C-alpha atoms as one frame of an Amber mdcrd trajectory, in Angstrom:
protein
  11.602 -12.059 -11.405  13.493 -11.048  -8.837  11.305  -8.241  -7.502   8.360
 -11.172  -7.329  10.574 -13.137  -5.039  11.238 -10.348  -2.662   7.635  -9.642
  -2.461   6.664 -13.217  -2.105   9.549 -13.936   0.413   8.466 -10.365   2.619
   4.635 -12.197   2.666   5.909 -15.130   3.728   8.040 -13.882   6.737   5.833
 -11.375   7.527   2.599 -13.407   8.263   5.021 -15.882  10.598   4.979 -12.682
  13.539   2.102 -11.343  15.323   1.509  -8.515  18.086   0.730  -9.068  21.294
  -2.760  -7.701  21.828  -1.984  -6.216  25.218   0.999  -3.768  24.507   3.535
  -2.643  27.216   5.964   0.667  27.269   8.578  -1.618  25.703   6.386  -2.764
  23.303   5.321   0.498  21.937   9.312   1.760  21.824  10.725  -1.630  20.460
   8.063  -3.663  18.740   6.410  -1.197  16.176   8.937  -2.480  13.332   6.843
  -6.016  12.456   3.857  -7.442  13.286  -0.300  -8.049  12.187  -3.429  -6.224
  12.359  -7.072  -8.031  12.014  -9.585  -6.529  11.603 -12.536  -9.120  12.360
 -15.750  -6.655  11.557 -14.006  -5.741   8.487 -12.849  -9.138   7.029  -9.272
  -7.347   7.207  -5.715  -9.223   8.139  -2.719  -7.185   7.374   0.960  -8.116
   8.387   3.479  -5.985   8.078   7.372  -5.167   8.305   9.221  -1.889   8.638
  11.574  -1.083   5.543  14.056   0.834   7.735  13.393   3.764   4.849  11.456
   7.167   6.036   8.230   5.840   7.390   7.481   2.722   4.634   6.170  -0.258
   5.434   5.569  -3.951   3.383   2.454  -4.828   4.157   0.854  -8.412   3.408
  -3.148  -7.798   3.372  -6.119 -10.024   3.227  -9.572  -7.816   2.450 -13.203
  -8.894   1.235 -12.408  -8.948  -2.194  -8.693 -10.909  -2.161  -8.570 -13.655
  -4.092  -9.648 -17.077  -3.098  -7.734 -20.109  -3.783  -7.980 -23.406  -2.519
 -10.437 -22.040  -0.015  -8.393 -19.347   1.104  -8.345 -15.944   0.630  -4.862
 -14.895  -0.919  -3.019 -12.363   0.194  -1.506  -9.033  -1.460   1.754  -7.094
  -0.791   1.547  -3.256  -0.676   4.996  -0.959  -0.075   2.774   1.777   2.159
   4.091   4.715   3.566   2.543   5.617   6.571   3.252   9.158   7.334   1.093
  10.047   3.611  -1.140   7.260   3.943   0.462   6.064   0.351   0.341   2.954
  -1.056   3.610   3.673  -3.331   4.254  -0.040  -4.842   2.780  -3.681  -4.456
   1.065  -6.744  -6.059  -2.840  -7.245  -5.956  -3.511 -10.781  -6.095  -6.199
 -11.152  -8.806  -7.775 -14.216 -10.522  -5.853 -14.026 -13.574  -1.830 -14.142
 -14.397  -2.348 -10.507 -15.672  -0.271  -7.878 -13.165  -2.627  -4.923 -12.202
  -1.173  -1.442 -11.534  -1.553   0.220  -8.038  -2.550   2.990  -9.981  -5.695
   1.363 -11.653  -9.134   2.906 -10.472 -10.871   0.173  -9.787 -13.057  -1.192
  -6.786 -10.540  -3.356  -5.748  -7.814  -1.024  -5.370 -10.123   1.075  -3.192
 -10.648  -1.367  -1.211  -6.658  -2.169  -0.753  -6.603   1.638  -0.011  -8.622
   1.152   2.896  -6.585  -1.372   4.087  -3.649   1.133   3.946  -5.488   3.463
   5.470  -6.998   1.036   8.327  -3.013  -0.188   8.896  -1.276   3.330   9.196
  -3.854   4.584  11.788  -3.858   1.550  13.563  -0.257   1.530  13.643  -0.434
   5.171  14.657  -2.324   4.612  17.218  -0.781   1.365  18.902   2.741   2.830
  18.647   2.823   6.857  19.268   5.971   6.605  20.256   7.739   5.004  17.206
  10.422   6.689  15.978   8.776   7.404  12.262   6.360   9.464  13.820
């Protein structure tokens, strides 16, 4: 129970902060610990939040096939580490109470792989400089 309130609280405090779409030096040395991604073409939103923990990240994502509630698409938390491209933990919103395993081959954890894969070389790319890499 406790591990599902950590996860929910990390969603909920990460999708409060965004980035700044035009990024200074001081951005790209100070910044590259929290922020969000969107990916409009892609129907992608991620948010994320650094761990402080080799190069991991939480990330809250929104993709194609997340889960829509009340209108809204629901969004998952992956634990993604960004130097192996990993997603090494998380919680795939689905439409039933059943938990799914990261591990489980299915479309929709492809799909939440791309997302992992979109995020770390965006984040790569915005932030060079950041001391994980």
């Amino acid at each position: 129970m406790l591990s599902k309130v950590l996860g929910f609280s990390l969603i909920l405090s990460s999708l409060a902060i965004s980035v700044n779409a035009q990024v200074t030096e001081k951005d790209v040395t100070d910044n590259w610990q929290r922020g969000a991604f969107q990916w409009p073409t892609k129907k992608q939103y991620a948010s994320f939040k650094f761990l402080g923990k080799n190069s991991e990240f939480a990330v809250a994502f929104i993709y194609p096939s997340s889960f829509i509630q009340w209108d809204d698409r629901m969004p998952s938390l992956a634990m993604v580490d960004c130097k192996s491209f990993e997603m090494i933990g998380g919680w795939l919103v689905t439409d039933s109470t059943d938990e799914k395993l990261v591990k489980d081959p299915t479309k929709q954890i492809e799909e939440a792989q791309q997302v992992v894969n979109d995020f770390c070389t965006t984040h790569r790319n915005l932030f060079p400089k950041a001391a994980i890499y």
